[in-house]
Amino acid sequence: MRKYREDIKLIIRVLIYGAIYFIISKIDNPSFIYFTLALWIIYGLKTLYHKIQYRKGYADYILIPTRNDDFFRIASLTLGAIIFFISIYILIITSPLMNYAVIGIFLGLLIFFNGILDLPKGKMHIKENILKLYGLKDPIDIKHLTKIKIANASILLLHNNEGSIQAVNFNINQVNAELINKYIFDNMVNAELVVVNDIK
Protein backbone atom coordinates (compact mmCIF):
# COMPACT_ATOMS: atom_id res chain seq x y z
CA MET A 1 0.00 0.00 0.00
CA ARG A 2 2.91 2.33 0.82
CA LYS A 3 4.05 2.00 -2.81
CA TYR A 4 0.91 3.70 -4.10
CA ARG A 5 0.40 6.21 -1.26
CA GLU A 6 1.84 9.19 -3.14
CA ASP A 7 -0.09 8.33 -6.31
CA ILE A 8 -3.33 8.18 -4.31
CA LYS A 9 -2.52 11.57 -2.72
CA LEU A 10 -1.94 13.01 -6.19
CA ILE A 11 -5.29 11.74 -7.49
CA ILE A 12 -7.12 13.10 -4.43
CA ARG A 13 -5.41 16.50 -4.84
CA VAL A 14 -6.45 16.75 -8.49
CA LEU A 15 -10.04 15.80 -7.61
CA ILE A 16 -10.13 18.44 -4.86
CA TYR A 17 -8.87 21.14 -7.26
CA GLY A 18 -11.52 20.10 -9.77
CA ALA A 19 -14.25 20.21 -7.15
CA ILE A 20 -13.16 23.67 -5.94
CA TYR A 21 -13.16 25.00 -9.50
CA PHE A 22 -16.65 23.55 -10.13
CA ILE A 23 -18.06 25.05 -6.90
CA ILE A 24 -16.58 28.49 -7.63
CA SER A 25 -17.98 28.45 -11.17
CA LYS A 26 -21.49 28.01 -9.73
CA ILE A 27 -21.25 30.90 -7.26
CA ASP A 28 -22.65 34.25 -8.38
CA ASN A 29 -20.86 36.40 -5.82
CA PRO A 30 -18.11 38.72 -7.17
CA SER A 31 -16.61 39.40 -3.73
CA PHE A 32 -16.21 35.72 -3.00
CA ILE A 33 -14.72 35.04 -6.43
CA TYR A 34 -12.24 37.93 -6.05
CA PHE A 35 -11.27 36.65 -2.60
CA THR A 36 -10.74 33.10 -3.89
CA LEU A 37 -8.68 34.27 -6.86
CA ALA A 38 -6.60 36.45 -4.53
CA LEU A 39 -5.86 33.42 -2.34
CA TRP A 40 -4.76 31.42 -5.37
CA ILE A 41 -2.51 34.27 -6.50
CA ILE A 42 -0.95 34.61 -3.04
CA TYR A 43 -0.36 30.86 -2.90
CA GLY A 44 1.16 30.92 -6.40
CA LEU A 45 3.48 33.81 -5.53
CA LYS A 46 4.57 32.09 -2.32
CA THR A 47 5.27 28.85 -4.18
CA LEU A 48 7.22 30.69 -6.87
CA TYR A 49 9.25 32.54 -4.22
CA HIS A 50 10.21 29.27 -2.47
CA LYS A 51 11.24 27.72 -5.80
CA ILE A 52 13.49 30.67 -6.60
CA GLN A 53 15.00 30.60 -3.09
CA TYR A 54 15.72 26.86 -3.40
CA ARG A 55 17.38 27.35 -6.78
CA LYS A 56 19.59 30.05 -5.22
CA GLY A 57 20.64 27.60 -2.50
CA TYR A 58 18.73 29.25 0.35
CA ALA A 59 17.20 26.07 1.77
CA ASP A 60 18.06 23.65 4.56
CA TYR A 61 16.53 20.67 2.73
CA ILE A 62 17.13 18.78 -0.50
CA LEU A 63 14.60 17.87 -3.19
CA ILE A 64 14.76 14.46 -4.85
CA PRO A 65 13.19 13.63 -8.25
CA THR A 66 10.06 11.44 -8.17
CA ARG A 67 7.98 9.63 -10.77
CA ASN A 68 5.25 12.29 -10.51
CA ASP A 69 7.44 15.32 -11.29
CA ASP A 70 6.72 15.36 -15.03
CA PHE A 71 2.97 15.22 -14.37
CA PHE A 72 3.10 18.24 -12.04
CA ARG A 73 5.24 20.27 -14.45
CA ILE A 74 3.11 19.49 -17.51
CA ALA A 75 -0.11 20.06 -15.54
CA SER A 76 1.09 23.51 -14.42
CA LEU A 77 2.22 24.51 -17.90
CA THR A 78 -1.00 23.29 -19.48
CA LEU A 79 -3.32 24.79 -16.88
CA GLY A 80 -1.46 28.11 -16.91
CA ALA A 81 -1.64 28.34 -20.71
CA ILE A 82 -5.35 27.45 -20.78
CA ILE A 83 -6.24 30.05 -18.14
CA PHE A 84 -4.10 32.69 -19.89
CA PHE A 85 -5.61 32.22 -23.38
CA ILE A 86 -9.19 31.91 -22.10
CA SER A 87 -8.69 35.14 -20.15
CA ILE A 88 -7.30 36.88 -23.25
CA TYR A 89 -10.36 35.70 -25.23
CA ILE A 90 -12.74 36.95 -22.51
CA LEU A 91 -10.89 40.27 -22.35
CA ILE A 92 -11.36 40.78 -26.09
CA ILE A 93 -15.04 39.82 -26.45
CA THR A 94 -16.68 40.43 -23.04
CA SER A 95 -16.45 43.85 -21.41
CA PRO A 96 -18.48 43.01 -18.24
CA LEU A 97 -15.95 40.30 -17.33
CA MET A 98 -12.88 42.47 -17.94
CA ASN A 99 -11.79 42.43 -14.27
CA TYR A 100 -11.95 38.63 -14.12
CA ALA A 101 -10.03 38.43 -17.40
CA VAL A 102 -7.18 40.64 -16.15
CA ILE A 103 -6.89 38.58 -12.96
CA GLY A 104 -7.07 35.42 -15.03
CA ILE A 105 -4.21 36.57 -17.27
CA PHE A 106 -2.01 37.21 -14.23
CA LEU A 107 -3.02 33.92 -12.60
CA GLY A 108 -2.40 31.97 -15.80
CA LEU A 109 1.08 33.44 -16.18
CA LEU A 110 1.82 32.72 -12.52
CA ILE A 111 0.82 29.07 -12.85
CA PHE A 112 2.76 28.77 -16.11
CA PHE A 113 5.97 30.19 -14.62
CA ASN A 114 5.54 27.89 -11.61
CA GLY A 115 5.57 25.05 -14.13
CA ILE A 116 8.70 26.36 -15.85
CA LEU A 117 10.52 26.64 -12.50
CA ASP A 118 9.03 23.42 -11.15
CA LEU A 119 11.18 21.44 -8.73
CA PRO A 120 11.29 17.76 -7.69
CA LYS A 121 8.63 16.76 -5.16
CA GLY A 122 10.70 14.35 -3.04
CA LYS A 123 11.78 16.35 -0.01
CA MET A 124 14.47 15.24 2.45
CA HIS A 125 15.04 17.37 5.55
CA ILE A 126 17.45 16.71 8.41
CA LYS A 127 17.49 18.85 11.56
CA GLU A 128 19.15 17.82 14.82
CA ASN A 129 19.48 14.27 13.42
CA ILE A 130 15.73 14.00 12.76
CA LEU A 131 15.16 12.86 9.20
CA LYS A 132 11.94 13.66 7.36
CA LEU A 133 11.62 12.01 3.97
CA TYR A 134 9.06 12.06 1.18
CA GLY A 135 7.03 8.86 1.26
CA LEU A 136 7.54 8.20 5.00
CA LYS A 137 4.72 8.90 7.43
CA ASP A 138 6.89 9.58 10.50
CA PRO A 139 10.28 11.28 11.00
CA ILE A 140 13.23 9.09 11.99
CA ASP A 141 16.20 9.70 14.29
CA ILE A 142 19.36 9.12 12.23
CA LYS A 143 21.13 7.78 15.32
CA HIS A 144 18.78 4.77 15.15
CA LEU A 145 19.93 3.94 11.63
CA THR A 146 22.93 1.88 10.56
CA LYS A 147 22.63 2.17 6.79
CA ILE A 148 20.82 4.07 4.05
CA LYS A 149 20.64 2.40 0.64
CA ILE A 150 19.89 4.65 -2.32
CA ALA A 151 18.40 2.97 -5.40
CA ASN A 152 16.84 4.36 -8.57
CA ALA A 153 13.25 4.15 -7.32
CA SER A 154 13.64 3.89 -3.54
CA ILE A 155 15.56 4.83 -0.41
CA LEU A 156 15.91 2.03 2.16
CA LEU A 157 16.56 2.88 5.82
CA LEU A 158 18.01 0.09 8.01
CA HIS A 159 17.52 0.29 11.80
CA ASN A 160 19.85 -0.80 14.58
CA ASN A 161 17.51 -3.67 15.42
CA GLU A 162 17.83 -5.04 11.86
CA GLY A 163 14.42 -3.67 10.91
CA SER A 164 14.00 -1.51 7.84
CA ILE A 165 11.64 0.97 6.20
CA GLN A 166 11.50 1.97 2.56
CA ALA A 167 10.46 5.16 0.80
CA VAL A 168 9.50 4.62 -2.84
CA ASN A 169 8.29 6.43 -5.95
CA PHE A 170 11.64 8.14 -6.61
CA ASN A 171 13.47 8.67 -9.91
CA ILE A 172 17.07 8.98 -8.73
CA ASN A 173 20.16 9.13 -10.93
CA GLN A 174 23.84 9.10 -10.04
CA VAL A 175 24.05 12.89 -9.59
CA ASN A 176 21.01 12.88 -7.27
CA ALA A 177 22.51 10.03 -5.23
CA GLU A 178 25.76 11.95 -4.71
CA LEU A 179 23.84 15.06 -3.62
CA ILE A 180 21.76 12.98 -1.17
CA ASN A 181 24.90 11.40 0.25
CA LYS A 182 26.56 14.80 0.72
CA TYR A 183 23.43 16.32 2.28
CA ILE A 184 23.13 13.48 4.81
CA PHE A 185 26.74 13.70 5.98
CA ASP A 186 26.72 17.50 6.04
CA ASN A 187 23.68 17.59 8.32
CA MET A 188 23.92 14.63 10.69
CA VAL A 189 25.58 15.14 14.07
CA ASN A 190 27.54 12.49 16.02
CA ALA A 191 25.87 9.64 14.20
CA GLU A 192 27.46 6.52 12.70
CA LEU A 193 25.85 5.79 9.39
CA VAL A 194 26.76 4.14 6.10
CA VAL A 195 25.22 5.38 2.87
CA VAL A 196 25.23 2.84 0.04
CA ASN A 197 24.81 3.92 -3.58
CA ASP A 198 22.89 1.23 -5.49
CA ILE A 199 22.13 3.34 -8.53
CA LYS A 200 22.36 1.26 -11.72
Coordinates of C-alpha atoms in Angstrom, one line a residue:
M1 CA 0.0 0.0 0.0
R2 CA 2.9 2.3 0.8
K3 CA 4.1 2.0 -2.8
Y4 CA 0.9 3.7 -4.1
R5 CA 0.4 6.2 -1.3
E6 CA 1.8 9.2 -3.1
D7 CA -0.1 8.3 -6.3
I8 CA -3.3 8.2 -4.3
K9 CA -2.5 11.6 -2.7
L10 CA -1.9 13.0 -6.2
I11 CA -5.3 11.7 -7.5
I12 CA -7.1 13.1 -4.4
R13 CA -5.4 16.5 -4.8
V14 CA -6.5 16.7 -8.5
L15 CA -10.0 15.8 -7.6
I16 CA -10.1 18.4 -4.9
Y17 CA -8.9 21.1 -7.3
G18 CA -11.5 20.1 -9.8
A19 CA -14.3 20.2 -7.1
I20 CA -13.2 23.7 -5.9
Y21 CA -13.2 25.0 -9.5
F22 CA -16.7 23.6 -10.1
I23 CA -18.1 25.1 -6.9
I24 CA -16.6 28.5 -7.6
S25 CA -18.0 28.5 -11.2
K26 CA -21.5 28.0 -9.7
I27 CA -21.3 30.9 -7.3
D28 CA -22.6 34.2 -8.4
N29 CA -20.9 36.4 -5.8
P30 CA -18.1 38.7 -7.2
S31 CA -16.6 39.4 -3.7
F32 CA -16.2 35.7 -3.0
I33 CA -14.7 35.0 -6.4
Y34 CA -12.2 37.9 -6.1
F35 CA -11.3 36.6 -2.6
T36 CA -10.7 33.1 -3.9
L37 CA -8.7 34.3 -6.9
A38 CA -6.6 36.5 -4.5
L39 CA -5.9 33.4 -2.3
W40 CA -4.8 31.4 -5.4
I41 CA -2.5 34.3 -6.5
I42 CA -1.0 34.6 -3.0
Y43 CA -0.4 30.9 -2.9
G44 CA 1.2 30.9 -6.4
L45 CA 3.5 33.8 -5.5
K46 CA 4.6 32.1 -2.3
T47 CA 5.3 28.8 -4.2
L48 CA 7.2 30.7 -6.9
Y49 CA 9.3 32.5 -4.2
H50 CA 10.2 29.3 -2.5
K51 CA 11.2 27.7 -5.8
I52 CA 13.5 30.7 -6.6
Q53 CA 15.0 30.6 -3.1
Y54 CA 15.7 26.9 -3.4
R55 CA 17.4 27.4 -6.8
K56 CA 19.6 30.0 -5.2
G57 CA 20.6 27.6 -2.5
Y58 CA 18.7 29.3 0.3
A59 CA 17.2 26.1 1.8
D60 CA 18.1 23.6 4.6
Y61 CA 16.5 20.7 2.7
I62 CA 17.1 18.8 -0.5
L63 CA 14.6 17.9 -3.2
I64 CA 14.8 14.5 -4.8
P65 CA 13.2 13.6 -8.2
T66 CA 10.1 11.4 -8.2
R67 CA 8.0 9.6 -10.8
N68 CA 5.3 12.3 -10.5
D69 CA 7.4 15.3 -11.3
D70 CA 6.7 15.4 -15.0
F71 CA 3.0 15.2 -14.4
F72 CA 3.1 18.2 -12.0
R73 CA 5.2 20.3 -14.4
I74 CA 3.1 19.5 -17.5
A75 CA -0.1 20.1 -15.5
S76 CA 1.1 23.5 -14.4
L77 CA 2.2 24.5 -17.9
T78 CA -1.0 23.3 -19.5
L79 CA -3.3 24.8 -16.9
G80 CA -1.5 28.1 -16.9
A81 CA -1.6 28.3 -20.7
I82 CA -5.3 27.5 -20.8
I83 CA -6.2 30.1 -18.1
F84 CA -4.1 32.7 -19.9
F85 CA -5.6 32.2 -23.4
I86 CA -9.2 31.9 -22.1
S87 CA -8.7 35.1 -20.2
I88 CA -7.3 36.9 -23.3
Y89 CA -10.4 35.7 -25.2
I90 CA -12.7 36.9 -22.5
L91 CA -10.9 40.3 -22.3
I92 CA -11.4 40.8 -26.1
I93 CA -15.0 39.8 -26.4
T94 CA -16.7 40.4 -23.0
S95 CA -16.5 43.9 -21.4
P96 CA -18.5 43.0 -18.2
L97 CA -16.0 40.3 -17.3
M98 CA -12.9 42.5 -17.9
N99 CA -11.8 42.4 -14.3
Y100 CA -11.9 38.6 -14.1
A101 CA -10.0 38.4 -17.4
V102 CA -7.2 40.6 -16.1
I103 CA -6.9 38.6 -13.0
G104 CA -7.1 35.4 -15.0
I105 CA -4.2 36.6 -17.3
F106 CA -2.0 37.2 -14.2
L107 CA -3.0 33.9 -12.6
G108 CA -2.4 32.0 -15.8
L109 CA 1.1 33.4 -16.2
L110 CA 1.8 32.7 -12.5
I111 CA 0.8 29.1 -12.9
F112 CA 2.8 28.8 -16.1
F113 CA 6.0 30.2 -14.6
N114 CA 5.5 27.9 -11.6
G115 CA 5.6 25.1 -14.1
I116 CA 8.7 26.4 -15.9
L117 CA 10.5 26.6 -12.5
D118 CA 9.0 23.4 -11.1
L119 CA 11.2 21.4 -8.7
P120 CA 11.3 17.8 -7.7
K121 CA 8.6 16.8 -5.2
G122 CA 10.7 14.4 -3.0
K123 CA 11.8 16.4 0.0
M124 CA 14.5 15.2 2.4
H125 CA 15.0 17.4 5.5
I126 CA 17.5 16.7 8.4
K127 CA 17.5 18.9 11.6
E128 CA 19.1 17.8 14.8
N129 CA 19.5 14.3 13.4
I130 CA 15.7 14.0 12.8
L131 CA 15.2 12.9 9.2
K132 CA 11.9 13.7 7.4
L133 CA 11.6 12.0 4.0
Y134 CA 9.1 12.1 1.2
G135 CA 7.0 8.9 1.3
L136 CA 7.5 8.2 5.0
K137 CA 4.7 8.9 7.4
D138 CA 6.9 9.6 10.5
P139 CA 10.3 11.3 11.0
I140 CA 13.2 9.1 12.0
D141 CA 16.2 9.7 14.3
I142 CA 19.4 9.1 12.2
K143 CA 21.1 7.8 15.3
H144 CA 18.8 4.8 15.2
L145 CA 19.9 3.9 11.6
T146 CA 22.9 1.9 10.6
K147 CA 22.6 2.2 6.8
I148 CA 20.8 4.1 4.1
K149 CA 20.6 2.4 0.6
I150 CA 19.9 4.7 -2.3
A151 CA 18.4 3.0 -5.4
N152 CA 16.8 4.4 -8.6
A153 CA 13.3 4.1 -7.3
S154 CA 13.6 3.9 -3.5
I155 CA 15.6 4.8 -0.4
L156 CA 15.9 2.0 2.2
L157 CA 16.6 2.9 5.8
L158 CA 18.0 0.1 8.0
H159 CA 17.5 0.3 11.8
N160 CA 19.9 -0.8 14.6
N161 CA 17.5 -3.7 15.4
E162 CA 17.8 -5.0 11.9
G163 CA 14.4 -3.7 10.9
S164 CA 14.0 -1.5 7.8
I165 CA 11.6 1.0 6.2
Q166 CA 11.5 2.0 2.6
A167 CA 10.5 5.2 0.8
V168 CA 9.5 4.6 -2.8
N169 CA 8.3 6.4 -6.0
F170 CA 11.6 8.1 -6.6
N171 CA 13.5 8.7 -9.9
I172 CA 17.1 9.0 -8.7
N173 CA 20.2 9.1 -10.9
Q174 CA 23.8 9.1 -10.0
V175 CA 24.0 12.9 -9.6
N176 CA 21.0 12.9 -7.3
A177 CA 22.5 10.0 -5.2
E178 CA 25.8 12.0 -4.7
L179 CA 23.8 15.1 -3.6
I180 CA 21.8 13.0 -1.2
N181 CA 24.9 11.4 0.2
K182 CA 26.6 14.8 0.7
Y183 CA 23.4 16.3 2.3
I184 CA 23.1 13.5 4.8
F185 CA 26.7 13.7 6.0
D186 CA 26.7 17.5 6.0
N187 CA 23.7 17.6 8.3
M188 CA 23.9 14.6 10.7
V189 CA 25.6 15.1 14.1
N190 CA 27.5 12.5 16.0
A191 CA 25.9 9.6 14.2
E192 CA 27.5 6.5 12.7
L193 CA 25.9 5.8 9.4
V194 CA 26.8 4.1 6.1
V195 CA 25.2 5.4 2.9
V196 CA 25.2 2.8 0.0
N197 CA 24.8 3.9 -3.6
D198 CA 22.9 1.2 -5.5
I199 CA 22.1 3.3 -8.5
K200 CA 22.4 1.3 -11.7

